Short mmCIF file of C-alpha atoms in Angstrom, two decimals:
data_model
loop_
_atom_site.label_atom_id
_atom_site.label_comp_id
_atom_site.label_asym_id
_atom_site.label_seq_id
_atom_site.Cartn_x
_atom_site.Cartn_y
_atom_site.Cartn_z
CA UNK A 716 -14.63 -24.50 35.41
CA UNK A 717 -13.15 -21.88 33.13
CA UNK A 718 -13.51 -19.26 35.85
CA UNK A 719 -11.83 -21.52 38.40
CA UNK A 720 -8.94 -22.17 36.02
CA UNK A 721 -8.34 -18.44 35.59
CA UNK A 722 -8.39 -17.88 39.36
CA UNK A 723 -5.83 -20.65 39.87
CA UNK A 724 -3.66 -19.20 37.11
CA UNK A 725 -3.76 -15.72 38.62
CA UNK A 726 -3.01 -17.04 42.11
CA UNK A 727 -0.05 -18.97 40.75
CA UNK A 728 1.27 -15.81 39.14
CA UNK A 729 1.33 -14.17 42.55
CA UNK A 730 3.70 -16.82 43.89
CA UNK A 731 5.66 -18.33 41.03
CA UNK A 732 8.28 -16.18 39.25
CA UNK A 733 7.41 -15.31 35.65
CA UNK A 734 9.91 -14.10 33.08
CA UNK A 735 9.27 -10.50 32.08
CA UNK A 736 8.86 -10.33 28.29
CA UNK A 737 10.72 -7.02 28.21
CA UNK A 738 13.83 -7.56 30.34
CA UNK A 739 13.78 -11.34 30.88
CA UNK A 740 14.05 -10.96 34.67
CA UNK A 741 12.15 -13.45 36.81
CA UNK A 742 9.44 -11.50 38.63
CA UNK A 743 6.50 -12.63 40.78
CA UNK A 744 2.95 -11.57 39.96
CA UNK A 745 3.34 -10.52 36.32
CA UNK A 746 -0.28 -10.99 35.27
CA UNK A 747 0.36 -9.49 31.84
CA UNK A 748 3.91 -10.77 31.44
CA UNK A 749 5.73 -7.40 31.64
CA UNK A 750 7.30 -5.86 34.73
CA UNK A 751 6.44 -2.29 35.85
CA UNK A 752 9.81 -0.93 34.72
CA UNK A 753 9.35 -2.24 31.17
CA UNK A 754 5.75 -1.05 31.12
CA UNK A 755 7.03 2.43 32.00
CA UNK A 756 9.69 2.25 29.28
CA UNK A 757 7.08 1.29 26.68
CA UNK A 758 4.76 4.01 27.96
CA UNK A 759 7.46 6.62 27.40
CA UNK A 760 7.64 5.85 23.66
CA UNK A 761 5.94 8.29 21.31
CA UNK A 762 5.00 7.51 17.68
CA UNK A 763 7.06 9.32 15.09
CA UNK A 764 7.57 9.34 11.34
CA UNK A 765 10.29 7.00 10.09
CA UNK A 766 11.76 6.38 6.65
CA UNK A 767 14.26 3.72 5.56
CA UNK A 768 17.19 4.96 3.47
CA UNK A 769 16.93 4.27 0.62
CA UNK A 770 13.14 3.99 0.63
CA UNK A 771 11.74 1.38 -1.78
CA UNK A 772 9.33 2.40 -4.51
CA UNK A 773 5.74 2.41 -3.33
CA UNK A 774 6.46 2.80 0.39
CA UNK A 775 3.80 5.08 1.92
CA UNK A 776 4.54 7.47 4.79
CA UNK A 777 5.38 5.36 7.83
CA UNK A 778 4.94 5.94 11.56
CA UNK A 779 6.56 3.77 14.25
CA UNK A 780 6.14 3.63 18.02
CA UNK A 781 9.87 3.37 18.66
CA UNK A 782 13.21 1.85 17.65
CA UNK A 783 13.62 -1.91 17.56
CA UNK A 784 15.66 -2.05 20.75
CA UNK A 785 15.19 -2.59 24.48
CA UNK A 786 11.89 -3.76 25.95
CA UNK A 787 9.97 -3.11 22.73
CA UNK A 788 12.20 -5.49 20.80
CA UNK A 789 12.08 -8.14 23.51
CA UNK A 790 8.29 -7.98 23.90
CA UNK A 791 7.82 -8.30 20.14
CA UNK A 792 10.13 -11.31 20.01
CA UNK A 793 8.34 -12.91 22.95
CA UNK A 794 5.01 -12.44 21.20
CA UNK A 795 6.08 -13.53 17.72
CA UNK A 796 8.58 -16.27 18.34
CA UNK A 797 8.10 -17.52 21.89
CA UNK A 798 4.38 -18.12 22.09
CA UNK A 799 3.51 -15.26 24.47
CA UNK A 800 0.13 -14.70 22.79
CA UNK A 801 -1.21 -12.87 25.84
CA UNK A 802 0.90 -9.91 24.75
CA UNK A 803 -1.36 -9.37 21.72
CA UNK A 804 -3.75 -7.15 23.66
CA UNK A 805 -1.21 -4.66 25.08
CA UNK A 806 0.74 -4.63 21.81
CA UNK A 807 -2.49 -4.03 19.93
CA UNK A 808 -3.22 -1.09 22.23
CA UNK A 809 0.23 0.35 21.49
CA UNK A 810 -0.37 -0.13 17.77
CA UNK A 811 -3.65 1.78 18.14
CA UNK A 812 -1.67 4.77 19.43
CA UNK A 813 0.52 4.62 16.33
CA UNK A 814 -2.49 4.44 14.00
CA UNK A 815 -4.14 7.41 15.73
CA UNK A 816 -1.02 9.55 15.29
CA UNK A 817 -0.49 8.37 11.71
CA UNK A 818 -4.08 9.11 10.60
CA UNK A 819 -4.64 12.37 12.51
CA UNK A 820 -8.18 13.57 13.26
CA UNK A 821 -10.78 10.86 13.88
CA UNK A 822 -12.21 9.40 10.67
CA UNK A 823 -13.06 5.95 9.29
CA UNK A 824 -10.03 3.64 9.17
CA UNK A 825 -9.47 0.39 7.29
CA UNK A 826 -6.56 -1.65 8.66
CA UNK A 827 -4.72 -4.07 6.37
CA UNK A 828 -2.29 -6.25 8.36
CA UNK A 829 0.71 -7.62 6.51
CA UNK A 830 -0.16 -11.34 6.36
CA UNK A 831 1.99 -14.21 7.57
CA UNK A 832 2.92 -16.93 5.13
CA UNK A 833 0.95 -20.15 5.70
CA UNK A 834 4.05 -21.78 7.22
CA UNK A 835 4.68 -18.89 9.61
CA UNK A 836 1.03 -18.82 10.68
CA UNK A 837 1.16 -22.53 11.47
CA UNK A 838 4.37 -22.14 13.47
CA UNK A 839 2.90 -19.23 15.45
CA UNK A 840 -0.52 -20.85 15.96
CA UNK A 841 -2.24 -18.13 13.97
CA UNK A 842 -1.44 -15.01 11.97
CA UNK A 843 0.26 -12.77 14.51
CA UNK A 844 -0.41 -9.47 12.67
CA UNK A 845 -4.10 -10.21 12.15
CA UNK A 846 -4.37 -10.86 15.89
CA UNK A 847 -2.65 -7.55 16.68
CA UNK A 848 -4.84 -5.69 14.17
CA UNK A 849 -8.02 -7.01 15.81
CA UNK A 850 -6.91 -5.79 19.25
CA UNK A 851 -5.81 -2.49 17.70
CA UNK A 852 -9.23 -2.05 16.10
CA UNK A 853 -11.01 -2.83 19.38
CA UNK A 854 -9.01 -0.18 21.21
CA UNK A 855 -9.66 2.43 18.51
CA UNK A 856 -13.39 1.67 18.46
CA UNK A 857 -13.57 2.19 22.22
CA UNK A 858 -12.04 5.62 21.61
CA UNK A 859 -14.73 6.46 19.04
CA UNK A 860 -13.01 5.55 15.78
CA UNK A 861 -14.96 3.74 13.03
CA UNK A 862 -12.51 0.91 12.25
CA UNK A 863 -12.54 -2.26 10.19
CA UNK A 864 -9.86 -4.89 9.57
CA UNK A 865 -9.49 -6.08 5.98
CA UNK A 866 -7.77 -9.29 4.87
CA UNK A 867 -7.11 -7.74 1.48
CA UNK A 868 -3.75 -9.39 0.79
CA UNK A 869 -2.47 -12.95 1.02
CA UNK A 870 1.14 -14.04 1.42
CA UNK A 871 2.84 -16.59 -0.81
CA UNK A 872 5.58 -18.91 0.48
CA UNK A 873 8.97 -17.20 0.65
CA UNK A 874 12.31 -17.57 2.47
CA UNK A 875 12.76 -16.17 5.96
CA UNK A 876 13.78 -12.52 5.59
CA UNK A 877 16.26 -12.90 8.48
CA UNK A 878 18.56 -14.81 6.12
CA UNK A 879 18.44 -12.13 3.38
CA UNK A 880 20.32 -8.91 2.75
CA UNK A 881 18.47 -5.74 1.69
CA UNK A 882 18.51 -6.67 -2.01
CA UNK A 883 17.27 -10.15 -1.19
CA UNK A 884 14.48 -8.76 0.99
CA UNK A 885 13.34 -6.49 -1.83
CA UNK A 886 13.33 -9.29 -4.42
CA UNK A 887 11.53 -11.67 -2.07
CA UNK A 888 8.90 -9.15 -1.03
CA UNK A 889 8.18 -8.02 -4.60
CA UNK A 890 6.69 -11.40 -5.51
CA UNK A 891 5.38 -12.38 -2.09
CA UNK A 892 1.85 -10.95 -2.01
CA UNK A 893 -1.37 -11.18 -3.99
CA UNK A 894 -4.69 -9.41 -3.68
CA UNK A 895 -7.51 -11.48 -2.24
CA UNK A 896 -11.17 -11.16 -1.38
CA UNK A 897 -13.88 -8.95 -2.79
CA UNK A 898 -12.66 -5.48 -3.64
CA UNK A 899 -15.07 -3.49 -1.51
CA UNK A 900 -14.88 0.29 -1.82
CA UNK A 901 -13.55 2.17 1.18
CA UNK A 902 -15.97 4.12 3.38
CA UNK A 903 -16.18 7.80 2.48
CA UNK A 904 -13.16 9.69 3.80
CA UNK A 905 -11.53 6.52 5.13
CA UNK A 906 -7.81 6.09 5.65
CA UNK A 907 -6.37 2.78 4.43
CA UNK A 908 -3.55 1.86 6.83
CA UNK A 909 -1.10 -1.00 6.32
CA UNK A 910 0.05 -2.34 9.70
CA UNK A 911 3.14 -4.39 10.51
CA UNK A 912 5.20 -5.13 13.58
CA UNK A 913 8.66 -4.05 12.36
CA UNK A 914 9.96 -1.99 9.45
CA UNK A 915 13.53 -2.69 8.36
CA UNK A 916 14.18 -1.89 4.70
CA UNK A 917 10.53 -1.11 3.98
CA UNK A 918 10.40 -3.74 1.21
CA UNK A 919 7.51 -5.69 2.71
CA UNK A 920 5.36 -2.63 3.38
CA UNK A 921 6.10 -1.30 -0.11
CA UNK A 922 5.18 -4.63 -1.73
CA UNK A 923 1.85 -4.84 0.11
CA UNK A 924 1.15 -1.19 -0.71
CA UNK A 925 1.82 -1.77 -4.42
CA UNK A 926 -0.62 -4.69 -4.45
CA UNK A 927 -3.30 -2.54 -2.82
CA UNK A 928 -2.60 0.41 -5.14
CA UNK A 929 -2.92 -1.83 -8.18
CA UNK A 930 -6.47 -2.68 -7.07
CA UNK A 931 -7.40 0.98 -6.68
CA UNK A 932 -6.94 1.14 -2.90
CA UNK A 933 -3.74 3.09 -2.30
CA UNK A 934 -2.74 3.17 1.40
CA UNK A 935 -2.69 6.51 3.17
CA UNK A 936 0.04 5.48 5.61
CA UNK A 937 1.79 2.53 7.25
CA UNK A 938 1.75 2.03 11.03
CA UNK A 939 4.30 -0.20 12.76
CA UNK A 940 5.40 -0.88 16.30
CA UNK A 941 9.18 -0.77 15.78
CA UNK A 942 11.72 0.49 13.27
CA UNK A 943 15.23 -0.86 12.98
CA UNK A 944 17.96 1.73 13.02
CA UNK A 945 20.79 1.60 10.54
CA UNK A 946 24.16 1.33 12.25
CA UNK A 947 26.55 4.12 11.41
CA UNK A 948 29.88 3.13 9.96
CA UNK A 949 32.84 4.27 11.99
#
């Protein structure tokens, strides 16, 4: 029955228009939810080092796939806020590219996803970063990387960062995370990588990194899918 349901779903996608997660156009036959043009745009992105200005204390070196604009922004929003959970696999694959560039030569990697608050995880039917990290790890393992995902940090309730300015984000993030779980030593030569979807001020990544550093596990780098760009004043 499960197989039949998938066949029916795929056949329906060939006939019924589906909204592309990247450009919002109605397109027929989008089995993965993104049209060929948006797939090409995402494929053209190349990971690069980014750094918020000013950078908060404790922020490790950070690498992002691209700016938080265009199809990348829309696909992330569709995944996070509009229930398009099927995008976790392709987004996880893109995140794997960022991790590979951030870490360099192949070596053991421990991924620490920035956790959702309990309320956000309930609203999104699961922790969206943990889901991305699992798909990221699967892609890296297939490429020969020894990878594990660690739930080393838990999130405490806090206000939605969308409503806060940069100072408010920093204050909220500073008290938002606690260490959790058994403090297992890292594999020899391993890179500890904090992963997130978007970096804005860097406050969240810095806060998680400080928690990890306080337990003797300082992150090597942070890997994110998108980085917001500060608008220049005219």
